[in-house]
PDB file of C-alpha atoms in Angstrom:
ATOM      1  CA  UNK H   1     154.955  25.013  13.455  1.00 57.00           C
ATOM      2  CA  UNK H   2     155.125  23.515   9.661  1.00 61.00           C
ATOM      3  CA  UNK H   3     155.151  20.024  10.867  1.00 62.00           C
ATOM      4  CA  UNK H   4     152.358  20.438  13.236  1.00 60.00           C
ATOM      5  CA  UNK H   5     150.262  22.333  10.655  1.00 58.00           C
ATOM      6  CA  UNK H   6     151.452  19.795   8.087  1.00 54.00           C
ATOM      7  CA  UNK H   7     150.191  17.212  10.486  1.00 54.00           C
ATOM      8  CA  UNK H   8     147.060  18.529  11.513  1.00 52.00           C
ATOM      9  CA  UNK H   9     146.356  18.351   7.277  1.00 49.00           C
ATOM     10  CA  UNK H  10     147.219  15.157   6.842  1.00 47.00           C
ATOM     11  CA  UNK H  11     144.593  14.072  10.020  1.00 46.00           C
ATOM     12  CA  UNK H  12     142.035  16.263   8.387  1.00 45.00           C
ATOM     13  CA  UNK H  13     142.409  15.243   4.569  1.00 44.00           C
ATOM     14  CA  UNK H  14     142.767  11.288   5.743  1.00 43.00           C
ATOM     15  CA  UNK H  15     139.264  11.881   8.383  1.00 43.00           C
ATOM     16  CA  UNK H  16     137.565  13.126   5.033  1.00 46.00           C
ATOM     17  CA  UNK H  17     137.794   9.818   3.512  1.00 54.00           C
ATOM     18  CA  UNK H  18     136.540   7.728   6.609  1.00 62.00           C
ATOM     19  CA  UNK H  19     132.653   7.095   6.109  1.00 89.00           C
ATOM     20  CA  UNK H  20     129.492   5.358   6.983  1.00 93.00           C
ATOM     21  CA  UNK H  21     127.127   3.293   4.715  1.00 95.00           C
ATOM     22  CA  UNK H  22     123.996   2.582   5.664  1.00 96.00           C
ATOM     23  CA  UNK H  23     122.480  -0.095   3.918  1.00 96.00           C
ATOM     24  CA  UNK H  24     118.713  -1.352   4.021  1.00 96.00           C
ATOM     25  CA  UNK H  25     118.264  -5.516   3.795  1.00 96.00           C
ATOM     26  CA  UNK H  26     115.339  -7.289   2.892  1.00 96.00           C
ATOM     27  CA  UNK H  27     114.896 -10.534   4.692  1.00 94.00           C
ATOM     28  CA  UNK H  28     116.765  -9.939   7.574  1.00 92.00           C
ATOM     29  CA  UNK H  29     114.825 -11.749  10.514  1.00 92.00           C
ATOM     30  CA  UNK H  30     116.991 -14.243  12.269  1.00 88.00           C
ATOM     31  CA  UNK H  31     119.703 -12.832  14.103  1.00 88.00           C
ATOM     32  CA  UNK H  32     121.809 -16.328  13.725  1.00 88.00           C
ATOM     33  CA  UNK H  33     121.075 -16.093   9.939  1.00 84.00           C
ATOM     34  CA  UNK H  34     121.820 -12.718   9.863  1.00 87.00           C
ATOM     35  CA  UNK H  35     125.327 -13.120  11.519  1.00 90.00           C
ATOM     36  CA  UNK H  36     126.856 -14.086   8.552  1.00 91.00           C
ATOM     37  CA  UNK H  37     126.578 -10.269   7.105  1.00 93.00           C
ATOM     38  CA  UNK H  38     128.794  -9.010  10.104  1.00 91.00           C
ATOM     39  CA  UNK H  39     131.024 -12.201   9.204  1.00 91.00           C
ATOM     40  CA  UNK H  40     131.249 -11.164   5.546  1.00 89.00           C
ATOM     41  CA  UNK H  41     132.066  -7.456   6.236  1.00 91.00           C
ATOM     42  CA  UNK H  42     134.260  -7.884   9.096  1.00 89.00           C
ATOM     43  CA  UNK H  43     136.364 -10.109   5.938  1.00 89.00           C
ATOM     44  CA  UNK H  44     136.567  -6.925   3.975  1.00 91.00           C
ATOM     45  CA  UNK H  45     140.025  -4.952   5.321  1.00 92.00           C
ATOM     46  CA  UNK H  46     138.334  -1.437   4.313  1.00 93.00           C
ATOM     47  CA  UNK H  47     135.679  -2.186   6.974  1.00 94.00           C
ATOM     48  CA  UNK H  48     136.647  -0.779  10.583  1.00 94.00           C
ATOM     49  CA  UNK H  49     133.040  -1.820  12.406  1.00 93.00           C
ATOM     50  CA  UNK H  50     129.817  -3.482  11.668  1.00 94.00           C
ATOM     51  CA  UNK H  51     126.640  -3.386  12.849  1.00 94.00           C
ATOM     52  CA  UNK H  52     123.680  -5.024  12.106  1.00 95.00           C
ATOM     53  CA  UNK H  53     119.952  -3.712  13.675  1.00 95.00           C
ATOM     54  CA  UNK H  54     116.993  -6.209  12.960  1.00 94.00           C
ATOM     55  CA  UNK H  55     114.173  -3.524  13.964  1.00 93.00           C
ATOM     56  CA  UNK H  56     115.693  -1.197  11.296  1.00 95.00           C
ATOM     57  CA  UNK H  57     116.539  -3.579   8.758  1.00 95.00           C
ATOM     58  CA  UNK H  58     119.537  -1.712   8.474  1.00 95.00           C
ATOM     59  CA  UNK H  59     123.303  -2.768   8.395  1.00 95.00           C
ATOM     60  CA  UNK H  60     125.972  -0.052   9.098  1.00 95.00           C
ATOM     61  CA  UNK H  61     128.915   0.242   7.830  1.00 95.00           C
ATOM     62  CA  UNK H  62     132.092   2.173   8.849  1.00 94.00           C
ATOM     63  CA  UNK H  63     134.991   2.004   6.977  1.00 94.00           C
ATOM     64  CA  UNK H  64     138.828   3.026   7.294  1.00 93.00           C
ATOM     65  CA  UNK H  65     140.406   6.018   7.487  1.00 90.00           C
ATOM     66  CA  UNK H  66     141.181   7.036   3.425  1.00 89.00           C
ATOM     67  CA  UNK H  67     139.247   3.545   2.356  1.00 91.00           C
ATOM     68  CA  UNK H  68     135.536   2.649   0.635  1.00 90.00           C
ATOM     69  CA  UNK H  69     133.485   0.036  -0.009  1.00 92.00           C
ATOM     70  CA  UNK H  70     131.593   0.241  -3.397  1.00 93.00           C
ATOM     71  CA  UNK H  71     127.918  -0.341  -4.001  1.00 94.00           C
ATOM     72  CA  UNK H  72     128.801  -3.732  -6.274  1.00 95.00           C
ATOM     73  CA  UNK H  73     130.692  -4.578  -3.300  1.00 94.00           C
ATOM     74  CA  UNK H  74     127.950  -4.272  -0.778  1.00 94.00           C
ATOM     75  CA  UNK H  75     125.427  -5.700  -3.256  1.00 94.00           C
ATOM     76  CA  UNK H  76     127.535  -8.635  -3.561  1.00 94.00           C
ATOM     77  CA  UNK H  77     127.866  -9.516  -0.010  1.00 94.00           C
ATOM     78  CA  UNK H  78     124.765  -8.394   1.364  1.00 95.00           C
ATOM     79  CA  UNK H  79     123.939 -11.285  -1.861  1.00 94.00           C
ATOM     80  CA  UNK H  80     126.294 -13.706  -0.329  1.00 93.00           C
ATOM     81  CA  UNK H  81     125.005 -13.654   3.311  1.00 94.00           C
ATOM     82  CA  UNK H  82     121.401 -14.779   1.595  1.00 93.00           C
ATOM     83  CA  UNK H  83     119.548 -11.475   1.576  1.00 94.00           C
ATOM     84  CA  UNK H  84     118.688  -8.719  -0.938  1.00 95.00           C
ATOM     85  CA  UNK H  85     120.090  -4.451  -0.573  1.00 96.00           C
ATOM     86  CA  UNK H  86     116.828  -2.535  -0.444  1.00 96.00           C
ATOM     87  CA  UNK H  87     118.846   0.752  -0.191  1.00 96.00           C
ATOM     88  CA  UNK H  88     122.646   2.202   0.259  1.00 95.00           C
ATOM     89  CA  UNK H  89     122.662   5.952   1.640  1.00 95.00           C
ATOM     90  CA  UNK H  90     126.252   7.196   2.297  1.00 91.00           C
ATOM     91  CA  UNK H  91     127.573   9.824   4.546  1.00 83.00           C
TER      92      UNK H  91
ATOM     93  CA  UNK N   1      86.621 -28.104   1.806  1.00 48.00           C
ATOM     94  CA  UNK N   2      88.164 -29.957   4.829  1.00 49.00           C
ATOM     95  CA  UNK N   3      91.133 -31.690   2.622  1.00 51.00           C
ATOM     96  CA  UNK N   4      91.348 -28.113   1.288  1.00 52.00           C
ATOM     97  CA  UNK N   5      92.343 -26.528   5.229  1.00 46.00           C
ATOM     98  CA  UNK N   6      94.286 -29.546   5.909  1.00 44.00           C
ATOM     99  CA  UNK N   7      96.569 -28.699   3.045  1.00 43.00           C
ATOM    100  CA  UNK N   8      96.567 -25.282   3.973  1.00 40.00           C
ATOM    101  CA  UNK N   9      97.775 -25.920   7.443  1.00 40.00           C
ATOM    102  CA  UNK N  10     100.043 -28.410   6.441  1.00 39.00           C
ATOM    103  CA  UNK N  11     101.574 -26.054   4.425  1.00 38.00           C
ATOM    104  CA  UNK N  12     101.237 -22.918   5.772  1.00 37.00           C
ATOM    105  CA  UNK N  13     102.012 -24.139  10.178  1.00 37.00           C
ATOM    106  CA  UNK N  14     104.865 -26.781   9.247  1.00 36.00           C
ATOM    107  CA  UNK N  15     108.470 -27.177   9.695  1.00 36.00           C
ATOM    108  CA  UNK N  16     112.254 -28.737   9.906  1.00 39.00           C
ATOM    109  CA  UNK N  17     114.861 -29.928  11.776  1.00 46.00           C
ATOM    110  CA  UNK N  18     117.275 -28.119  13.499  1.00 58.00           C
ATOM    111  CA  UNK N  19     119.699 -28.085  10.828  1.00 68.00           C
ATOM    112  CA  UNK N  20     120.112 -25.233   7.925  1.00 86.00           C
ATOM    113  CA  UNK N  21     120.859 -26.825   4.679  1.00 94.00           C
ATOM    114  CA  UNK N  22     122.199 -23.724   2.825  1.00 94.00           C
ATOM    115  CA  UNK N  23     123.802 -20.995   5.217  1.00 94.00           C
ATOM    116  CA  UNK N  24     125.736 -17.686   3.935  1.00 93.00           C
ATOM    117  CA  UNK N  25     128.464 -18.077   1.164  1.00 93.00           C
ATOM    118  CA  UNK N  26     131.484 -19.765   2.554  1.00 93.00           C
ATOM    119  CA  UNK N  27     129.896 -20.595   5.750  1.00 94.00           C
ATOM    120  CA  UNK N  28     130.104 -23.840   8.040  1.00 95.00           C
ATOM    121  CA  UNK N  29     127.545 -25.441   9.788  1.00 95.00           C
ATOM    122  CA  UNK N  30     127.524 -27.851  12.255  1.00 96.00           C
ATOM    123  CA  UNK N  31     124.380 -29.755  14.137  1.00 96.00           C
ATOM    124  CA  UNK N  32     123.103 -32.930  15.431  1.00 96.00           C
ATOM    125  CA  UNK N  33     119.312 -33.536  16.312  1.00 94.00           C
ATOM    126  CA  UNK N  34     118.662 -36.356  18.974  1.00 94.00           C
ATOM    127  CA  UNK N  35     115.453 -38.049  19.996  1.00 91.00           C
ATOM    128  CA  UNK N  36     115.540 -41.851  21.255  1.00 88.00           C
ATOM    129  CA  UNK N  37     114.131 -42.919  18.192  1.00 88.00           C
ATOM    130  CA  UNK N  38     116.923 -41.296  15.657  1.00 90.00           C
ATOM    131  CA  UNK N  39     119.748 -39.192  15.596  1.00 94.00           C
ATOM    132  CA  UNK N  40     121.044 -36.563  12.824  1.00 95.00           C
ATOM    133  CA  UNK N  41     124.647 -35.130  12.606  1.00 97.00           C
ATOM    134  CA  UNK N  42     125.463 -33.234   9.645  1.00 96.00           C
ATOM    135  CA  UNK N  43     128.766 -30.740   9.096  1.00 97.00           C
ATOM    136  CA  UNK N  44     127.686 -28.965   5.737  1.00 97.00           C
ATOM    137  CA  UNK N  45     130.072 -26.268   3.749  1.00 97.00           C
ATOM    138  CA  UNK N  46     127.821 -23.406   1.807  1.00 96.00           C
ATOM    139  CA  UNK N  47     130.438 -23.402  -1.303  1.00 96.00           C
ATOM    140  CA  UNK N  48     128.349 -20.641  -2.931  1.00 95.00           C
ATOM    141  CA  UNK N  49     124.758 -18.471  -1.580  1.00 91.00           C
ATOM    142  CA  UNK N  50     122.788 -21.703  -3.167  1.00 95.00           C
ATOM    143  CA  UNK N  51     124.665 -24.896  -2.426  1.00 97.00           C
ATOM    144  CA  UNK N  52     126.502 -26.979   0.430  1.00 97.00           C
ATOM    145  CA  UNK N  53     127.730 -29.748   0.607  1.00 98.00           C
ATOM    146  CA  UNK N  54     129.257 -31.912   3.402  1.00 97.00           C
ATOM    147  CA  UNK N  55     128.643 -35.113   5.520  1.00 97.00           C
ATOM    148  CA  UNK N  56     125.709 -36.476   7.455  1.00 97.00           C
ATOM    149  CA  UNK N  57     125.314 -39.722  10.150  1.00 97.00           C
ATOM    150  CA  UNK N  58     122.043 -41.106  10.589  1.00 95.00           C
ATOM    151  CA  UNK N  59     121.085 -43.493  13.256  1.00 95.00           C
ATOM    152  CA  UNK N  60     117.240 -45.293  13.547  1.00 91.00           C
ATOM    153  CA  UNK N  61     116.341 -46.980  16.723  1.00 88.00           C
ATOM    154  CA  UNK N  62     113.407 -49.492  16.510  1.00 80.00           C
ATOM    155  CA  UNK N  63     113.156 -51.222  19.332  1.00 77.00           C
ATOM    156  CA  UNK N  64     116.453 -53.262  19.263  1.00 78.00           C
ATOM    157  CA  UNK N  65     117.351 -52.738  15.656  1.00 84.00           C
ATOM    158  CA  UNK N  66     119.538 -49.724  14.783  1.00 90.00           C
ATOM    159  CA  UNK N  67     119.905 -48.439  11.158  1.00 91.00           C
ATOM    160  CA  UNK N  68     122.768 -45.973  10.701  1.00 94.00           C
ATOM    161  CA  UNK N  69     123.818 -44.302   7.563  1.00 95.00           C
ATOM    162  CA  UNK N  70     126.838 -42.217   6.551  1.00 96.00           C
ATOM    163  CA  UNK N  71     126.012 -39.875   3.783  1.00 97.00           C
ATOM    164  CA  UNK N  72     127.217 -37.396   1.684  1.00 98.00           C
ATOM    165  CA  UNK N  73     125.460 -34.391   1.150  1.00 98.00           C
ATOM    166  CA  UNK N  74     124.361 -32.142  -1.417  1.00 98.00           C
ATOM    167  CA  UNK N  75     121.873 -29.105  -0.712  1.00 98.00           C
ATOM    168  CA  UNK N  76     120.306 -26.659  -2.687  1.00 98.00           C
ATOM    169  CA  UNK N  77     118.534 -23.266  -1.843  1.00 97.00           C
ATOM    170  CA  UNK N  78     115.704 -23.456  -5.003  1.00 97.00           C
ATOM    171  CA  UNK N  79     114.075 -20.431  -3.789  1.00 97.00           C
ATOM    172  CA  UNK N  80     114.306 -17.721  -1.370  1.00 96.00           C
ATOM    173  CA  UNK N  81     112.115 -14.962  -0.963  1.00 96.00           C
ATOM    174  CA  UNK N  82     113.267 -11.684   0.934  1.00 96.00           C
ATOM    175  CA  UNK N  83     110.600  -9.501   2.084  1.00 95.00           C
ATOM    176  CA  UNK N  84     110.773  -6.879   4.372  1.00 92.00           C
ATOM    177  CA  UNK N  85     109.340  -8.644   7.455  1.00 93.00           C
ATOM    178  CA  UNK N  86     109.810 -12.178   6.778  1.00 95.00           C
ATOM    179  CA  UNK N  87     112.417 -14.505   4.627  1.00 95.00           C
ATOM    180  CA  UNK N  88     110.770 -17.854   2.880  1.00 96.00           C
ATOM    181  CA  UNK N  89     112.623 -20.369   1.542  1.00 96.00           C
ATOM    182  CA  UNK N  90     112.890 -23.778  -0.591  1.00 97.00           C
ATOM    183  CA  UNK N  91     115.528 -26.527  -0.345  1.00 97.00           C
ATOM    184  CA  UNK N  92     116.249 -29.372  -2.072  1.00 98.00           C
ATOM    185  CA  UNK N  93     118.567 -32.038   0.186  1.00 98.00           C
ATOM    186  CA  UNK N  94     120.323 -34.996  -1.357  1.00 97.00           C
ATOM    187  CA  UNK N  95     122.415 -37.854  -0.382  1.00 97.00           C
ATOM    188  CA  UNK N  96     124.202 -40.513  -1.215  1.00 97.00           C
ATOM    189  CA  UNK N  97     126.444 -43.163   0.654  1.00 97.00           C
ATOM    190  CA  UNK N  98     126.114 -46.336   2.893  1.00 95.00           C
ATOM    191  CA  UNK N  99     123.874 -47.831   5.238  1.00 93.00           C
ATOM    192  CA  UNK N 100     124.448 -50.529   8.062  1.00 91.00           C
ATOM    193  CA  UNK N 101     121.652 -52.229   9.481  1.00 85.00           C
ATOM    194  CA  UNK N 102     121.586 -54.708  12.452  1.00 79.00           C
ATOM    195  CA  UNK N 103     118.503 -56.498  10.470  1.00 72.00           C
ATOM    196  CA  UNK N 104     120.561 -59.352   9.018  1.00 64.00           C
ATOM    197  CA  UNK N 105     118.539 -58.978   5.875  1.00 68.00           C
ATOM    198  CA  UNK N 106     119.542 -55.805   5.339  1.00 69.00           C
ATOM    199  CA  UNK N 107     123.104 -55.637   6.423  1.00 76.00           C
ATOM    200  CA  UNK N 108     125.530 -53.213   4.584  1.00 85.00           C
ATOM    201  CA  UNK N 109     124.607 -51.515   1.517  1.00 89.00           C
ATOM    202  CA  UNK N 110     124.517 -48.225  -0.714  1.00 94.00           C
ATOM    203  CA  UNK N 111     122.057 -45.410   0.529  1.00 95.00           C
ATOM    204  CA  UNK N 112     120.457 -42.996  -0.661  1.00 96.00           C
ATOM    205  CA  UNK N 113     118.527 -39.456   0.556  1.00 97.00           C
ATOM    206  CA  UNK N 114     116.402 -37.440  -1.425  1.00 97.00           C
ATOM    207  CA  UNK N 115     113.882 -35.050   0.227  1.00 97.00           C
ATOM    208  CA  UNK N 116     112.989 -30.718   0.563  1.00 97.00           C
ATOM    209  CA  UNK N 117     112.677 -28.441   2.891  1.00 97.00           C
ATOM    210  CA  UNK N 118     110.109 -25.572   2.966  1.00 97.00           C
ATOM    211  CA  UNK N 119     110.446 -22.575   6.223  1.00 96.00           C
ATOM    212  CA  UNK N 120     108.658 -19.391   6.450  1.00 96.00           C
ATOM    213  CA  UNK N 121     109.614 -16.943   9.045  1.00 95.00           C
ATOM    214  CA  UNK N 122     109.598 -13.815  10.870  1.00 95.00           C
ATOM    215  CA  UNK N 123     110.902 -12.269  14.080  1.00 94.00           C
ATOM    216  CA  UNK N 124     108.593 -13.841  15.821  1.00 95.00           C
ATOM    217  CA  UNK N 125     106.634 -16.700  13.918  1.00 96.00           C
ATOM    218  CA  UNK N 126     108.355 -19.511  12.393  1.00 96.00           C
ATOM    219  CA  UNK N 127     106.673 -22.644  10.034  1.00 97.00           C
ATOM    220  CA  UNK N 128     108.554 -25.312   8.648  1.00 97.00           C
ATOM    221  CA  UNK N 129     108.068 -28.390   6.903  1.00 97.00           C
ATOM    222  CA  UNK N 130     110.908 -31.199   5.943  1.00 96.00           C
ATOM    223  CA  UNK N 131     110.390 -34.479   4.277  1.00 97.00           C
ATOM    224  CA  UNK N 132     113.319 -36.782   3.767  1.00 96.00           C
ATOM    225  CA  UNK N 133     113.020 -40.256   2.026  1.00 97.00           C
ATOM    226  CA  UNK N 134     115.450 -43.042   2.246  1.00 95.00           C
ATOM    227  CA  UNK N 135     115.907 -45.787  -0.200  1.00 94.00           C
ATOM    228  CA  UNK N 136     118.884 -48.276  -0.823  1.00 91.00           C
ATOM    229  CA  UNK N 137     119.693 -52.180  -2.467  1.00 89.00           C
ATOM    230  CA  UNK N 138     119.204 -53.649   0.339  1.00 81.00           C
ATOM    231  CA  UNK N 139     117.123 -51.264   2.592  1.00 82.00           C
ATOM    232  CA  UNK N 140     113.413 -51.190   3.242  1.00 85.00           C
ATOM    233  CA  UNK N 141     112.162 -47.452   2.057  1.00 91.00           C
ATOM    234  CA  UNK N 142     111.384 -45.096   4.440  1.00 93.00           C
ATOM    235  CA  UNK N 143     110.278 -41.413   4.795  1.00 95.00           C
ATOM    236  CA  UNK N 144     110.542 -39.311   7.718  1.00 95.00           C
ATOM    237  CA  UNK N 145     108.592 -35.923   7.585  1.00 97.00           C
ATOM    238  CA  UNK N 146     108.519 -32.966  10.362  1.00 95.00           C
ATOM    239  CA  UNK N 147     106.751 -30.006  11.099  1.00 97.00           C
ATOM    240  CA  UNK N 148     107.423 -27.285  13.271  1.00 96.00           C
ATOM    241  CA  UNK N 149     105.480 -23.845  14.578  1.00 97.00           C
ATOM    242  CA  UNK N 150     107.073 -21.891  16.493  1.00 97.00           C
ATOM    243  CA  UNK N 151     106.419 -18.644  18.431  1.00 97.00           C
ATOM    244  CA  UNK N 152     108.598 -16.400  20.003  1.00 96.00           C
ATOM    245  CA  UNK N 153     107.467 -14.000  22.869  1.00 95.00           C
ATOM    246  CA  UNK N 154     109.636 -11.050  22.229  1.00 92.00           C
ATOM    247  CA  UNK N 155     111.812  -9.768  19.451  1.00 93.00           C
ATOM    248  CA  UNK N 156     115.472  -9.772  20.634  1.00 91.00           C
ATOM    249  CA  UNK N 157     118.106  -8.000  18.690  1.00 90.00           C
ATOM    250  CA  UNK N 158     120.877  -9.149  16.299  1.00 89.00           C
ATOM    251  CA  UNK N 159     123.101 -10.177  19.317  1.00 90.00           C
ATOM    252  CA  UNK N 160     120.595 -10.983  22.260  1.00 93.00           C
ATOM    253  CA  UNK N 161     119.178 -13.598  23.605  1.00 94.00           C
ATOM    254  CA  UNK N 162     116.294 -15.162  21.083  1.00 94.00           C
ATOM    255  CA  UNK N 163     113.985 -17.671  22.949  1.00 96.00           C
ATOM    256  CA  UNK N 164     110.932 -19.479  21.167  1.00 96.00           C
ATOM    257  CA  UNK N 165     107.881 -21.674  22.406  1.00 97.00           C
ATOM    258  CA  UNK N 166     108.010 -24.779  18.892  1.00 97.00           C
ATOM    259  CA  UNK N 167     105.917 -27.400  18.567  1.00 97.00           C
ATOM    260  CA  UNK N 168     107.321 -30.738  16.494  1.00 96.00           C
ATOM    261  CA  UNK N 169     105.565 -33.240  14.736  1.00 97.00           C
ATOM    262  CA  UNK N 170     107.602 -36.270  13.587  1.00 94.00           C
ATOM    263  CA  UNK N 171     106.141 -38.624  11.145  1.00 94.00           C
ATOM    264  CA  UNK N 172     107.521 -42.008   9.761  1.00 92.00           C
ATOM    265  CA  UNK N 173     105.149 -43.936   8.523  1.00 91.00           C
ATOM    266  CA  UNK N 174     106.946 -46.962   7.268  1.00 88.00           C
ATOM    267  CA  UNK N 175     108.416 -47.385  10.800  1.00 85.00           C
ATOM    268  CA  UNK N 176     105.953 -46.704  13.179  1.00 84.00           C
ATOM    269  CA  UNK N 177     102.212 -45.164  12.539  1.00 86.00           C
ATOM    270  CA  UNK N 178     102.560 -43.224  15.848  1.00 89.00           C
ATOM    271  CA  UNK N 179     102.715 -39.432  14.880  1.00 94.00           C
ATOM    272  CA  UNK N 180     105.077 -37.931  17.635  1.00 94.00           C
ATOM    273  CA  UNK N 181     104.241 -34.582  18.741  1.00 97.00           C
ATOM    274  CA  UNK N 182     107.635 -32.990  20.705  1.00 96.00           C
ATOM    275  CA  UNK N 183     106.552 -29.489  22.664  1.00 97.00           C
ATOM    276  CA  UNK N 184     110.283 -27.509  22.931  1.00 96.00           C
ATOM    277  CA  UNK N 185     112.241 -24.604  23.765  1.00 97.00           C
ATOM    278  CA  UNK N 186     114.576 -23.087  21.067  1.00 96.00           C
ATOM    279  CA  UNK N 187     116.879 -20.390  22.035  1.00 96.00           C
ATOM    280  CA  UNK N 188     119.726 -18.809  19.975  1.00 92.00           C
ATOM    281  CA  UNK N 189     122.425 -16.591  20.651  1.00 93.00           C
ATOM    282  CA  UNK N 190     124.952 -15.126  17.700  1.00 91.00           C
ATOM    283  CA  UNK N 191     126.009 -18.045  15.948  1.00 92.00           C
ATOM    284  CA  UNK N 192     124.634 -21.394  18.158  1.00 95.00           C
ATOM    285  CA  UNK N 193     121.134 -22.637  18.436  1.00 95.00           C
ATOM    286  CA  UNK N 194     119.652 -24.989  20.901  1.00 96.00           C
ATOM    287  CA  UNK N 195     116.762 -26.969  21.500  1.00 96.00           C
ATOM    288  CA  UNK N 196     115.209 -29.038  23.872  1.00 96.00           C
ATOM    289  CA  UNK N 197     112.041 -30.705  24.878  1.00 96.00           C
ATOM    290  CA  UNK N 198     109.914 -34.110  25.455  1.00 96.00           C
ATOM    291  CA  UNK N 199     108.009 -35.985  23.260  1.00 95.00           C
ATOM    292  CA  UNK N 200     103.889 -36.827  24.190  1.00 92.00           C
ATOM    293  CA  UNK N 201     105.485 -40.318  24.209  1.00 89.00           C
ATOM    294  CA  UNK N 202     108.101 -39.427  26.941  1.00 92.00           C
ATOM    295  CA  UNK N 203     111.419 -38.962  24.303  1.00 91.00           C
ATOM    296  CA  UNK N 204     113.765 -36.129  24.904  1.00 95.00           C
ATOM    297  CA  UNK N 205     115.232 -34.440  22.309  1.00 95.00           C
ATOM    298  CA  UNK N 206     118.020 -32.252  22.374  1.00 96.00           C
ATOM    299  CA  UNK N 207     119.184 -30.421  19.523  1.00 96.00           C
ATOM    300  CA  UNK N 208     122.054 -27.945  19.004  1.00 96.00           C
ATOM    301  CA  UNK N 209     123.464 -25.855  15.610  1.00 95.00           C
ATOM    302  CA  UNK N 210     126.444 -23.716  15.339  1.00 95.00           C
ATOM    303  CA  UNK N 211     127.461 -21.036  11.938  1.00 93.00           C
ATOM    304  CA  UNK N 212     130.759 -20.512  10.917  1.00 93.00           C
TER     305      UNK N 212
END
């Protein structure tokens, strides 16, 4: 009963720390231009899964179980790939 | 006033080759453009979000004669201007290498390549503009410019399809005074590009890009 309790915690505290960043990109207009943003993330070992939406503007971002990306991070990338972070918004 | 809409248009509905001279940081990009008149390999490294470098074959067809050169290139993104809707850009393109000429007079040499690149695009409009110019010891000048409009029909997402209606206009005046217009279909899908059509003077072209 410990253990499974004690492993039920351990699912729960490590969930806590998995997120998604949404990030709005200026520029973004050509999907072949814009595939070196999923190319640059996917690099990152914190990132689980990418995805990039040219109607939106917006590239999300979901990271690892217990791991983060920072905002100089993402800036720095998003910089990288040729393109400018309008916004970051976490969840 | 007429000069004055010319240089607007020029400006404004213009456009390049196939090729992207600066890609993403660390990127690798791979093309060759081919009409009957000239062909344009290049395999360029983006070493940082402003500059690539790499190599570049040339090869002129007049007539009999063939000019090829073997270059090596250096690229850089002057300006770039993000906007929400559309991306503009500026690029200066450089060479520097050897050139082999069937012309007996001309033979084997040093070459150079200066030139820029101006594009303006959005989902669904692109303009571009590209003049190169070519000078060496023992070669004639010459300067090659293209434009390009292109429109596409629909706005596909980041990993669809993307097809677009462009319109070429090839220029090179110290070779031949006949402006060549090529009509063409570009399509695009993740990381390769492709393009085909036929000149008003009955060339093909077929033109194909891949990022790394």
């Amino acid at each position: 009963m410990k253990k499974t309790i004690l492993i039920m915690l351990c699912t729960f505290s490590l969930s806590a720390f998995a997120g998604e960043i949404t990030v709005k990109v200026s520029g973004m207009v050509c999907s072949l231009c814009a595939q070196g943003i999923k190319k640059k993330y996917s690099e990152i070992e914190a990132v689980k899964e990418v995805k990039v939406n040219l109607d939106t503007k917006l590239v999300h971002i979901q990271t690892k179980d217990g791991m983060d990306v920072s905002d100089t991070q993402i800036n720095n990338l998003i910089k990288e790939a040729g393109y400018n972070v309008v916004s970051i918004e976490r969840k | 006033m007429f000069k004055n809409l010319v240089g607007i248009f020029w400006l404004v509905f213009t456009a390049s080759a196939a090729a992207h001279p600066v890609i993403f940081n660390d990127g690798i990009v791979v093309s060759s453009s081919n009409m009957e008149s000239y062909s344009d390999n290049q395999l360029l490294y983006t070493f940082t979000n402003k500059w690539s470098t790499g190599v570049n074959h040339w090869r002129f067809s007049q007539g009999k004669e063939i000019t090829e050169l073997g270059l090596v290139r250096l690229n850089h993104l002057l300006w770039r201007r993000n906007a929400d809707d559309s991306q503009a850009n500026i690029y200066l393109l450089s060479g520097i290498g050897m050139m082999d000429s069937e012309n007996d007079a001309q033979g084997t040499s040093e070459a150079y390549m200066g030139g820029f690149e101006f594009d303006w695009e959005t989902r669904t409009l692109f303009t571009a503009l590209k003049h190169y110019y070519f000078s060496g010891p023992s070669l004639a000048d010459f300067s090659m410019t293209q434009m390009r409009i292109g429109v596409s029909p629909f706005e596909a997402g980041f990993e669809e399809l993307q097809s677009w209606l462009m319109l070429q206009v090839m220029y090179m005046p110290e070779v031949d005074s006949t402006i060549v217009v090529t009509p063409m279909l570009r399509f695009f899908y993740k990381n390769v590009l492709w393009e085909f059509g036929s000149s008003t003077r009955g060339e093909w072209m077929l033109n194909l890009m891949v990022h790394y």
